[in-house]
Coordinates of C-alpha atoms and ligand atoms in Angstrom, one line a residue:
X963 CA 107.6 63.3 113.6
X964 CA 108.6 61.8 116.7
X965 CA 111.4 64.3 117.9
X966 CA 110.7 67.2 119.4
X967 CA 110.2 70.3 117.7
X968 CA 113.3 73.0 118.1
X969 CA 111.9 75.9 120.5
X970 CA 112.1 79.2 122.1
X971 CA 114.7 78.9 125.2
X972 CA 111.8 81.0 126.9
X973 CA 108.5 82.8 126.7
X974 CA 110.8 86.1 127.2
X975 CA 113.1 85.1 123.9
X976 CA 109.3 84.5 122.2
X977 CA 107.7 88.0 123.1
X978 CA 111.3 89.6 122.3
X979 CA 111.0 87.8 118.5
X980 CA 107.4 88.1 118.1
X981 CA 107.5 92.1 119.4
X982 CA 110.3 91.8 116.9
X983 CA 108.6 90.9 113.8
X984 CA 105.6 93.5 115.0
X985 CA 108.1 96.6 115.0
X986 CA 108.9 97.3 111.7
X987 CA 108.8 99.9 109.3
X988 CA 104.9 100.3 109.3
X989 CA 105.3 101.4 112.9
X990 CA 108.1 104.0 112.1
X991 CA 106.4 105.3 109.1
X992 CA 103.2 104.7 108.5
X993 CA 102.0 104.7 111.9
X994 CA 102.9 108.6 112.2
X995 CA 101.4 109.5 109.5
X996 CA 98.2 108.3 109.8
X997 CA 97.9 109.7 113.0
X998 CA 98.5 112.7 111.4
X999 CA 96.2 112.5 108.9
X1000 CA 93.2 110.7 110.8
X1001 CA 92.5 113.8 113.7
X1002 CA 95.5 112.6 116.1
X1003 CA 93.8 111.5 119.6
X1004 CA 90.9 110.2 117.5
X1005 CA 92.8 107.9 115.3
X1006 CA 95.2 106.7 117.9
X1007 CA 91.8 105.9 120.2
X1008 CA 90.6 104.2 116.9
X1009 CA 93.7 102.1 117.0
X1010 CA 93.4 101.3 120.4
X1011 CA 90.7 99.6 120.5
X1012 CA 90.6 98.0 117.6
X1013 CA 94.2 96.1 119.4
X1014 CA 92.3 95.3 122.1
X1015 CA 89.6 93.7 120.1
X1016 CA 90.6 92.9 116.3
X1017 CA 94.7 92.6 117.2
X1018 CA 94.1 90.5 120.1
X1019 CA 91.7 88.0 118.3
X1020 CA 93.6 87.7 115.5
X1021 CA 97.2 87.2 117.1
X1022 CA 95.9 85.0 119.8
X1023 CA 94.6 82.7 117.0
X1024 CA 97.6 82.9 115.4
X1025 CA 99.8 82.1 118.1
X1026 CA 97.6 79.0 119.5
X1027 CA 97.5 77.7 115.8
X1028 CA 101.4 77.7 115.8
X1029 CA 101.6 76.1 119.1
X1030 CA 98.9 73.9 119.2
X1031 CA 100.1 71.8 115.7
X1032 CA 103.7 72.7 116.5
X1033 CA 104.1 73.5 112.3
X1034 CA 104.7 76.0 109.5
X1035 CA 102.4 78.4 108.3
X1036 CA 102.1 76.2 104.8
X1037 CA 101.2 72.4 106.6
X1038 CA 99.4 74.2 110.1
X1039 CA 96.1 74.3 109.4
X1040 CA 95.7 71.4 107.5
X1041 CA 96.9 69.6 110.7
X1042 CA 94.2 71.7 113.0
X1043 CA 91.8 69.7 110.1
X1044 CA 92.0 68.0 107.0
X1045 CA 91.0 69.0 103.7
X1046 CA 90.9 71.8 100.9
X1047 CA 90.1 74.7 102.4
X1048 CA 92.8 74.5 105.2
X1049 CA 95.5 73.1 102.3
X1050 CA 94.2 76.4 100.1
X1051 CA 94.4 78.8 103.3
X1052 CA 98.2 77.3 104.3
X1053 CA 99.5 77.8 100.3
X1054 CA 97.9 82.1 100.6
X1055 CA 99.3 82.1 104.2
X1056 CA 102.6 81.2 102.8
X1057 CA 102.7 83.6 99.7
X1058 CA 102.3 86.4 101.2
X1059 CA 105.6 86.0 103.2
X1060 CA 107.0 84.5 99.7
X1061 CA 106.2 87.9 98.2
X1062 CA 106.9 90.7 101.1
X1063 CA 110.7 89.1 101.6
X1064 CA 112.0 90.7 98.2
X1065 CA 110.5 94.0 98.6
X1066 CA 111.2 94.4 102.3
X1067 CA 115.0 93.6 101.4
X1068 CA 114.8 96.1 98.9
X1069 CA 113.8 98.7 101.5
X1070 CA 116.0 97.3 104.7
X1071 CA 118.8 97.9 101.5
X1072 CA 117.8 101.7 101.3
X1073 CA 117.8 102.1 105.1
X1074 CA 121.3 100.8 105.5
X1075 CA 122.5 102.7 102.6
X1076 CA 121.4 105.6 105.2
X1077 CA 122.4 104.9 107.9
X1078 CA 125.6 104.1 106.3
X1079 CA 125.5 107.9 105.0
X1080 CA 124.7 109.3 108.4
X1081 CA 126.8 107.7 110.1
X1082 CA 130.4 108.6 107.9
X1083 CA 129.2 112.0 107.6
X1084 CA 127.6 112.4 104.7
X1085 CA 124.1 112.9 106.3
X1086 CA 123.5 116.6 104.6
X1087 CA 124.0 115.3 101.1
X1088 CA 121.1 112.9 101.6
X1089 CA 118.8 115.6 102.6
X1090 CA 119.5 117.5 99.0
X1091 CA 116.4 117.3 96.8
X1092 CA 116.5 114.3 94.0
X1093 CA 119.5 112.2 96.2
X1094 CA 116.8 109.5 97.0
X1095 CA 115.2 109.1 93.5
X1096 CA 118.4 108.9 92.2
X1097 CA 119.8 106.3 94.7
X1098 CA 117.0 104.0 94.2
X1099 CA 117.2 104.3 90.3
X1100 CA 120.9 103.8 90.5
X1101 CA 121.6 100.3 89.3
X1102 CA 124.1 99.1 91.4
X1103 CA 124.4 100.8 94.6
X1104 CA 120.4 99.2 95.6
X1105 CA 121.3 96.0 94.5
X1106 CA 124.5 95.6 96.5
X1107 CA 122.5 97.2 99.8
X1108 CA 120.0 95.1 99.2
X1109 CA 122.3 92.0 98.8
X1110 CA 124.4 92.8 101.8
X1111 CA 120.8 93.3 104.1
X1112 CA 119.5 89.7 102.2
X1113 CA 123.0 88.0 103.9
X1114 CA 122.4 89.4 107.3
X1115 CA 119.1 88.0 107.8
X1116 CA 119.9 84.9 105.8
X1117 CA 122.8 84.6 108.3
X1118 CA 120.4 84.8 111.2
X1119 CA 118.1 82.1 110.2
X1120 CA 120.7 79.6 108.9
X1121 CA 122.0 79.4 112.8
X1122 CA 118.7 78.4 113.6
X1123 CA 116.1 79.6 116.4
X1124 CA 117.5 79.9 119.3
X1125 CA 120.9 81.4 118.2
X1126 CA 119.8 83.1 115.4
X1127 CA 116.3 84.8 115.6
X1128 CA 116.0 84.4 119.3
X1129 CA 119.5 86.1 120.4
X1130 CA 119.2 88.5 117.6
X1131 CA 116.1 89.8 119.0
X1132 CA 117.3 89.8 122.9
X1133 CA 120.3 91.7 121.2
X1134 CA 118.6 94.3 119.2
X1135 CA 114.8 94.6 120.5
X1136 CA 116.3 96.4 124.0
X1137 CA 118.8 98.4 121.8
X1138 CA 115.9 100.1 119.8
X1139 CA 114.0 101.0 122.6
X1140 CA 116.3 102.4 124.5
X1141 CA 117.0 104.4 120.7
X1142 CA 113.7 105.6 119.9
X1143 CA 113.0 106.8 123.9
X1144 CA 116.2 108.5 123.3
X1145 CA 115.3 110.1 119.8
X1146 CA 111.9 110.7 121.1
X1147 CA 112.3 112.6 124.0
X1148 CA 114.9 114.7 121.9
X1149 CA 112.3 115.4 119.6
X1150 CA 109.9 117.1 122.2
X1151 CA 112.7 119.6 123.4
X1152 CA 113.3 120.9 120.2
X1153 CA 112.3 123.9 118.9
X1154 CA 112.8 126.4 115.6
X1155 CA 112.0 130.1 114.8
X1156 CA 111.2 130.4 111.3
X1157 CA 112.0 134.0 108.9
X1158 CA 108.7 135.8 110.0
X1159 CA 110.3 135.1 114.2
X1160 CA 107.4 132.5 114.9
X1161 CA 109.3 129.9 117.2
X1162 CA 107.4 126.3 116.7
X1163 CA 108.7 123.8 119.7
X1164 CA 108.4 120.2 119.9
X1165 CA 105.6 120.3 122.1
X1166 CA 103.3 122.1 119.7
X1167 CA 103.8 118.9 117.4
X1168 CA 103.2 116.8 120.2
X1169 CA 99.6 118.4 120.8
X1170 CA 98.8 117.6 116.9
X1171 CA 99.7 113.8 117.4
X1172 CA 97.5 113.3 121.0
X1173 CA 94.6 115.9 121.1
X1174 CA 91.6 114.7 119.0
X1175 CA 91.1 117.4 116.2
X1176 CA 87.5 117.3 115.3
X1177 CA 87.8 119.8 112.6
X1178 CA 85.5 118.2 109.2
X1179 CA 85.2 115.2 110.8
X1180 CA 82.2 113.5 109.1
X1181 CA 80.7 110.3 109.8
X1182 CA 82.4 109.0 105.8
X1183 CA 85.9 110.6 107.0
X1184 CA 85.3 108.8 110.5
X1185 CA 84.7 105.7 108.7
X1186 CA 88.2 106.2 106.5
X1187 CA 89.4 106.3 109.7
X1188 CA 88.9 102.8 111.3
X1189 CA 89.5 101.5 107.9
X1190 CA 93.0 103.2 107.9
X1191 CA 94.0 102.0 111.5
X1192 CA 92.3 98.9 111.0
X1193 CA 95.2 98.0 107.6
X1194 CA 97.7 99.3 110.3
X1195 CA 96.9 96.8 112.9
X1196 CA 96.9 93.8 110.3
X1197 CA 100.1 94.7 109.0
X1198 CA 101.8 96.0 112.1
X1199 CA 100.8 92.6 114.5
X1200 CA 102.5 90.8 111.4
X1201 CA 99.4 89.0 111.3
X1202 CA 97.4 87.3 108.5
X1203 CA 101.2 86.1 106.9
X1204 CA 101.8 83.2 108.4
X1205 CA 104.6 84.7 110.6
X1206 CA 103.1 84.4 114.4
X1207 CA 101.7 80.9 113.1
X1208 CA 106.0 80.2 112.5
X1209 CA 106.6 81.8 115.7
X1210 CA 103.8 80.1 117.4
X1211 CA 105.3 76.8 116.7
X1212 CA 108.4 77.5 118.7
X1213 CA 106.6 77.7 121.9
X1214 CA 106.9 75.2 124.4
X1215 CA 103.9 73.8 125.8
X1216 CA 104.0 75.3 129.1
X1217 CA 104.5 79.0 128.5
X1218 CA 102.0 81.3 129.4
X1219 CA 100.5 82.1 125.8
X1220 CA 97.9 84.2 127.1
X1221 CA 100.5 86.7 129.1
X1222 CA 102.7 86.7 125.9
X1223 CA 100.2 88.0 123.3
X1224 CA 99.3 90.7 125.6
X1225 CA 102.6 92.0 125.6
X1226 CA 103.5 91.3 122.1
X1227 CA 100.4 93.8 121.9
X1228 CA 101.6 96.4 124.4
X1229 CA 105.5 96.5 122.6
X1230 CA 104.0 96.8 119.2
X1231 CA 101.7 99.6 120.4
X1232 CA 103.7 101.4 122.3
X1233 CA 106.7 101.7 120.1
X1234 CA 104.0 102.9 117.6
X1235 CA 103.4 105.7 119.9
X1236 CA 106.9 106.3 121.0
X1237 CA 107.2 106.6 116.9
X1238 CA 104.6 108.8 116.5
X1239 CA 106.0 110.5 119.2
X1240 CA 109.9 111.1 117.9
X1241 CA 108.8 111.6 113.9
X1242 CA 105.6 114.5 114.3
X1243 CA 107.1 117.4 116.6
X1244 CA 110.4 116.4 114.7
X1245 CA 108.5 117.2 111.1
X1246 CA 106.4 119.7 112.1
X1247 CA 108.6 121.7 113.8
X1248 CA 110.7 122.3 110.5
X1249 CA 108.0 121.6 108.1
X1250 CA 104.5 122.4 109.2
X1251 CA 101.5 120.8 108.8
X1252 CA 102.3 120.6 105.3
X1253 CA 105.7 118.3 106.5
X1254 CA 103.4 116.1 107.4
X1255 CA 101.8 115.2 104.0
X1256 CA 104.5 112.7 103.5
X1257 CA 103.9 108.9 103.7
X1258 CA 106.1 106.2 103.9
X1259 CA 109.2 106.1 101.6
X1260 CA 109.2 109.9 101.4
X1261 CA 108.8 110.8 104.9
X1262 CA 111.6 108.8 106.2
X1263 CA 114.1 108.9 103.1
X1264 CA 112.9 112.6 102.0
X1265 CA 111.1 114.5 104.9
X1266 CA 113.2 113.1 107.6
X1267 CA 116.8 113.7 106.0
X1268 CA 116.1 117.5 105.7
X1269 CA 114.9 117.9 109.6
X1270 CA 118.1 116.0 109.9
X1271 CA 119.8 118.7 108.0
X1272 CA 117.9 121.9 109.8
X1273 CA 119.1 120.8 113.1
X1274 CA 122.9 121.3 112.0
X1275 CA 125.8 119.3 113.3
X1276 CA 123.8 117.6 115.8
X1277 CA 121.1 116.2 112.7
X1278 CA 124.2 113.9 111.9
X1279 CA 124.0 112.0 115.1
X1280 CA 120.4 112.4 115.3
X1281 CA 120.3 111.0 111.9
X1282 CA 123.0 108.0 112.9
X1283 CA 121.0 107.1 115.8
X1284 CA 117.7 107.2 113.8
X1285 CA 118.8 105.3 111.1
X1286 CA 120.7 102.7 113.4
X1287 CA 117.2 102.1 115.0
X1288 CA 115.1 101.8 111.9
X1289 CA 117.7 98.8 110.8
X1290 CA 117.4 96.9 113.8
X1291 CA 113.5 97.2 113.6
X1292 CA 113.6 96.3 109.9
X1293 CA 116.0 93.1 110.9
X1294 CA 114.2 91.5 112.8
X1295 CA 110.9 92.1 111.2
X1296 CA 112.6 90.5 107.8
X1297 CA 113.7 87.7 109.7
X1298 CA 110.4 86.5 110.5
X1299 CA 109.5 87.1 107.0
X1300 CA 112.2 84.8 105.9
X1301 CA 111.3 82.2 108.6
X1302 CA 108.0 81.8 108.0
X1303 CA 108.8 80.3 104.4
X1304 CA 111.7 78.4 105.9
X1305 CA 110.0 76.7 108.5
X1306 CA 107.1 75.5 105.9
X1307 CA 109.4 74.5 103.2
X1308 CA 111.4 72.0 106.3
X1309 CA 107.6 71.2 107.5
X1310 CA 106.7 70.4 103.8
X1311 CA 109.1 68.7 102.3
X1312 CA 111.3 67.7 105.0
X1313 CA 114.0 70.0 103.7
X1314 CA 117.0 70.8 106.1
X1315 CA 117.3 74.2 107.8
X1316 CA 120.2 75.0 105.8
X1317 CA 119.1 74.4 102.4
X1318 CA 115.4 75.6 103.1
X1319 CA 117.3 78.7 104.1
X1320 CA 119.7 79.1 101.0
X1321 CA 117.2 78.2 98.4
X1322 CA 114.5 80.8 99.5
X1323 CA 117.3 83.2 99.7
X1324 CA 118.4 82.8 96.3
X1325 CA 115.1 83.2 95.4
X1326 CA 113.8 85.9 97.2
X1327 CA 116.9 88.0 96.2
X1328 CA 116.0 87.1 92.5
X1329 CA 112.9 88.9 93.1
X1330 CA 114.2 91.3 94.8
X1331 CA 116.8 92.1 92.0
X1332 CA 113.3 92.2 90.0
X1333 CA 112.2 95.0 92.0
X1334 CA 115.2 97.1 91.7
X1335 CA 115.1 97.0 88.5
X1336 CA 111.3 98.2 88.2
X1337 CA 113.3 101.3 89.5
X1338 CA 115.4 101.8 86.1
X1339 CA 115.4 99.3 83.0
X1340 CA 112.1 97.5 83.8
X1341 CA 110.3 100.9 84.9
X1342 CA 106.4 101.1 84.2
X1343 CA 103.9 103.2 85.2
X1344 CA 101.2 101.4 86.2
X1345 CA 97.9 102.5 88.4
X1346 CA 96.9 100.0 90.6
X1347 CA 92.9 99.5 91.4
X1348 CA 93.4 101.3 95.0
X1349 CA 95.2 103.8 93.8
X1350 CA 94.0 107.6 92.8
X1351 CA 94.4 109.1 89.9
X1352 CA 97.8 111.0 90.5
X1353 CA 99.5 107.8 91.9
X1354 CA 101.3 105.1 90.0
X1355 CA 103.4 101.9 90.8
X1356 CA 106.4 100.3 89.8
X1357 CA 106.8 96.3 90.4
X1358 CA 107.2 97.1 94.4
X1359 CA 103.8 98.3 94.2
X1360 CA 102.5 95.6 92.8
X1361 CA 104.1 92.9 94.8
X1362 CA 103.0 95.4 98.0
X1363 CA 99.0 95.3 96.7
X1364 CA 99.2 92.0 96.1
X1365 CA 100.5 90.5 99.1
X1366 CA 98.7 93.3 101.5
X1367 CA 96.1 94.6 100.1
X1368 CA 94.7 91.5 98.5
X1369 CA 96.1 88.3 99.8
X1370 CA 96.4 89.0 103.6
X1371 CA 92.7 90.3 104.2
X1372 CA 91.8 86.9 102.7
X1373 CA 93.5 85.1 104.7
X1374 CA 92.7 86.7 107.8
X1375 CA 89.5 86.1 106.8
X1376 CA 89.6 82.4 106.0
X1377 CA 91.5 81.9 109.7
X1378 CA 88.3 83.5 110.9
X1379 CA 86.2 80.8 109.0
X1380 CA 88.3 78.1 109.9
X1381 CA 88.6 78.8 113.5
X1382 CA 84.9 80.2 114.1
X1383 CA 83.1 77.8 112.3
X1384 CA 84.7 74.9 110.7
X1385 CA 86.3 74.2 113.7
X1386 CA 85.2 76.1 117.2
X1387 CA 86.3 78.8 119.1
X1388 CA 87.6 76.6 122.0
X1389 CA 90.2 75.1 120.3
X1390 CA 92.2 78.0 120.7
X1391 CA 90.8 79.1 123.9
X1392 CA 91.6 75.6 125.0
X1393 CA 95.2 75.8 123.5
X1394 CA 95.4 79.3 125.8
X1395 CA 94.6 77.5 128.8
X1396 CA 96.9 74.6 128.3
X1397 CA 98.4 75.3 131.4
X1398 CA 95.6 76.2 134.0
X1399 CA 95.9 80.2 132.7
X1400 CA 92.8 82.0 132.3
X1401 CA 92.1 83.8 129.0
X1402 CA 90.2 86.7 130.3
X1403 CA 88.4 87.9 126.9
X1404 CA 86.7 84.5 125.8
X1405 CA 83.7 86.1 125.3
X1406 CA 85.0 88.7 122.6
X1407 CA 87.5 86.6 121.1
X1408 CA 83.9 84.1 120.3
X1409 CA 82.1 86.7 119.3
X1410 CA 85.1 88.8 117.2
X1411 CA 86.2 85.5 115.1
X1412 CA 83.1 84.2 114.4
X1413 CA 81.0 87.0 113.5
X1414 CA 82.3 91.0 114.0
X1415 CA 85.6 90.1 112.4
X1416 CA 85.2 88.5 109.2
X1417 CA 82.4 91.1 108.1
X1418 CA 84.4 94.1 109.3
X1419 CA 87.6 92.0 107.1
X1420 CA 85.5 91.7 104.4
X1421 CA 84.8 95.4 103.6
X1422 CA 88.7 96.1 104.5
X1423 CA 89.0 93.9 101.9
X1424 CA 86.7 95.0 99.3
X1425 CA 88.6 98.6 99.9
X1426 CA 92.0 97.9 100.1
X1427 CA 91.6 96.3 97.2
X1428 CA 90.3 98.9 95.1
X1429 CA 87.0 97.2 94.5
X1430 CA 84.6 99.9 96.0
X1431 CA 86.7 102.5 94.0
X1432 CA 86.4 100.3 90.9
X1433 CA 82.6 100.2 91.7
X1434 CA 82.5 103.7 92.1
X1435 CA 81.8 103.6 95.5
X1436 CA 83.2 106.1 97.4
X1437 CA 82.2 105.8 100.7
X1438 CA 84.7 104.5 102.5
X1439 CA 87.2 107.0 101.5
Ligands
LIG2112 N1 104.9 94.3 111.3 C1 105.9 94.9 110.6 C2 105.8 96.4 110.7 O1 105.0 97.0 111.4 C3 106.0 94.6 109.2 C4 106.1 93.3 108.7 C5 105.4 93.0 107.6 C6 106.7 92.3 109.4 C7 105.5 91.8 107.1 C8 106.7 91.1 108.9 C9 106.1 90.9 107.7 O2 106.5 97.1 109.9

C-alpha cells in the first residue's frame, strides 16, 4: 500500500468524469418529465435548492470519502473507521453499482440501436407504433446492442484512468454540450399548425417548462413534489452508489475539492435544464400536453421518434444528433458504473485492473443477458410495492427498485450516520480544506448530514419503496 494511488492528470479531467457520470439518462428523460408533471418553475425551484442543500452535502461527502482514504467504494469506509457498520455500508454501496451495470447496458444497447437507425436513414420506421416493443422483445438484435455497448465501456476502463475514463470524458463531455445547446435551441424555433390552423411554437412549450403553474397545487401534491425532485437529485448526482466515492479516490491531494463539487453540481444541473429545455417545446409542440404524459423509456424511444418523424426530412438529423448525444451521456455514465465495482474488487482483493475489469464484465453482461430475456422467454408480470395498480415490471424493474428505490436511500442514509455521528462532520470539512480552501457552507453541510438529511432520506425511503403505499398511506403521493 506503499505506492501511490493512479490519479486524475487534473482537477479539470475529475469534474469532466464526475459531470460525466452525473449526465445520464435520468437527466435526458426523467428530468423533463417531472418538470412537466410537478408545475414547471415550481419543480425546477424545488430541484434547485434541494442541489444546493441535499446535492451538495451528499456529493461533497462523497467526494472527501474517496479522496481522503484514497479507496473503492467496497474497502472506503471501513478505512474512515473500523468495524461492522462501515464493512455492511461498503458491501450496499457496492451492490448497487453491481446491479445498475446490467440494466444500464441493456438500455445504452437500445439507444445505440437508435441512433444507429437515425443515422442510416431509417429514423421514420422507428417512429411507427409497436417498432420499440417489438425491438426490445426481439431476441437477438438487444442482446447484440447490448453486447457491443458492454465492449465499449469495458474497453474504456481496461486502459485504465487516465486514458480511459479520463480522455473519454474530455472527448465526449464537450461534444454533448455543444449537441444538446445545439438541439435545444432548435427546439425553441420550432413551430407547427395543427388541422383546426392553431400554430403551437416552441416557445409556448418553453413557458410550460419555466413558469410555475399553480393550478391544484395542494400542500399533498406540493409534498409529491420535493419527493419527486428529491429521487432525481440522488440518482442524477450518481450519488449514494459508490461511484463519486471511486472517483473521489483518484484525486490528488492538492486539487481544489471544494471548487470541483460546485461545478460537478452546476454541469449536472444545467444540462438538466438544457434537457428540459430541448425535449418539452419539442413534445409539446407535436403532441400537447397530453405528449407530455410519457416517462422514461417511452418518451425517448416512443414520444421522441414520432416528433422526429413530424419534422420531416430534417427529424432524421435531428434524430442523428439527438441520439449521438444521448450515447455519449449514457457512456460515460456506464463507465463509472463499471468503475466503481472495478476499483473495489482491485482494492479488495488485490485483483489486477485487467482481470477486475473482464470478470465483472462477464458478469454484468450475464445479467444483462437476464434482463433481455425478461423481455421475451423469461417474461412475468409482476407489480412491484411502489408501483400502481395499472403498472407492472419485468426483471429490469426489479433490478431498477431494488438498487434505487431500496438500496441507495439506505445507503445514503447510513453515509449520513457514519459521517454525522459515528465519526464527525469535520472530517470531511477538514478533507475540503486540505489545501488552505475554504468550504463556504460548513454550517449546512453540519447541520444537513447530521440531522435534516437522514430524516428527510428516511421518508424518501419509506416511499420509494412502496412502504407508505403498502401501509395505505397515501400522503405522500
Ligand atoms: N447520474 C446518471 C443520470 O442522471 C445515472 C447514473 C446512474 C449514473 C447510476 C451512474 C450510475 O442518468
Amino acid at each position: 500500500m506503499t505506492e501511490r494511488r493512479i490519479s486524475f492528470s487534473g482537477r479539470f479531467g475529475f469534474v469532466l468524469a464526475a459531470a460525466g457520470s452525473a449526465v445520464g439518462l435520468g437527466n435526458i428523460w426523467r428530468f423533463p418529465y417531472l418538470a412537466a408533471k410537478d408545475g414547471g418553475g415550481i419543480f425546477l425551484l424545488v430541484y434547485l435548492v434541494l442541489a444546493l442543500t441535499f446535492g451538495f452535502t451528499l456529493l461533497t461527502a462523497e467526494v472527501a470519502i474517496g479522496r481522503k482514504t484514497h479507496q473503492g467504494p467496497l474497502t472506503a469506509y471501513d478505512h474512515l473507521k473500523k468495524g461492522k457498520f462501515s464493512k455492511i455500508l461498503g458491501v450496499l454501496a457496492c451492490v448497487v453499482p453491481f446491479l445498475i451495470l446490467p440494466y444500464y447496458c441493456d438500455i445504452g444497447g437500445w439507444v445505440l440501436k437508435y441512433f444507429v437507425a437515425f443515422l442510416t436513414g431509417h429514423g421514420m420506421e422507428a417512429a411507427e407504433d409497436g417498432y420499440f416493443t417489438g425491438f426490445i422483445t426481439g431476441e437477438v438484435e438487444p442482446i447484440i446492442y447490448m453486447i457491443i455497448f458492454l465492449a465499449i465501456i469495458a474497453v474504456i476502463i481496461y486502459i485504465g484512468v487516465q486514458k480511459g475514463i479520463e480522455l473519454s470524458s474530455r472527448i465526449l463531455m464537450p461534444i454533448l454540450l455543444v449537441l444538446i445547446i445545439g438541439v435545444a435551441v432548435f427546439s425553441m424555433f420550432i413551430s407547427h399548425t395543427d388541422e383546426s390552423g392553431v400554430t403551437t411554437t416552441g416557445f409556448d412549450g418553453l413557458k410550460v417548462l419555466f413558469i410555475p403553474n399553480f393550478d391544484g397545487m395542494t400542500f399533498q401534491k406540493f409534498i409529491q413534489v420535493v419527493v419527486d425532485a428529491m429521487g432525481q437529485l440522488f440518482f442524477s448526482l450518481s450519488i449514494a452508489m459508490g461511484i463519486m466515492i471511486a472517483y473521489g479516490s483518484y484525486v490528488k491531494k492538492e486539487a481544489n475539492l471544494v471548487k470541483s463539487i460546485n461545478q460537478i453540481e452546476i454541469f449536472d444541473t444545467a444540462v438538466a435544464f438544457l434537457a428540459g429545455t430541448m425535449i418539452i417545446p419539442a413534445v409539446y409542440v407535436f403532441q400537447g400536453s397530453e405528449g407530455m404524459q410519457a416517462s422514461g423509456p417511452s418518451l425517448m424511444f416512443v414520444s421522441l421518434p414520432k416528433v422526429f418523424a413530424e419534422m420531416g426530412w430534417i427529424g432524421n438529423i435531428v434524430g442523428t444528433v439527438f441520439f449521438a448525444m444521448v450515447l455519449f451521456a449514457a457512456i460515460t455514465s456506464a463507465i463509472s458504473i463499471l468503475e466503481a465495482v472495478v476499483t473495489s474488487l482491485i482494492d479488495k482483493f488485490n485483483m489486477s485492473r485487467k482481470k477486475a475489469t473482464i470478470s465483472e464484465s462477464l458478469v454484468g453482461m450475464v445479467l444483462a443477458l437476464l434482463v433481455c430475456f425478461g423481455y421475451n422467454i423469461l417474461y412475468f408480470e409482476l407489480r412491484l410495492p411502489n408501483m400502481s395498480e395499472t403498472q407492472n415490471g419485468q426483471i429490469l424493474d426489479v433490478m431498477d427498485y431494488v438498487s434505487n428505490s431500496v438500496l441507495m436511500p439506505i445507503v445514503a442514509i447510513m453515509t449520513c450516520i457514519l459521517i454525522g455521528w459515528i465519526l464527525t462532520p469535520k472530517t470531511v470539512i477538514d478533507e475540503c480544506q486540505l489545501n488552505g480552501e475554504k468550504l463556504g457552507r460548513r454550517g449546512l453541510f453540519t447541520i444537513m448530514i447530521k440531522f435534516v438529511a437522514p430524516v428527510f432520506l428516511f421518508l424518501l425511503f419509506l416511499q420509494s419503496s412502496g412502504i407508505f403505499r403498502m401501509l395505505g398511506i397515501s400522503y405522500f403521493g
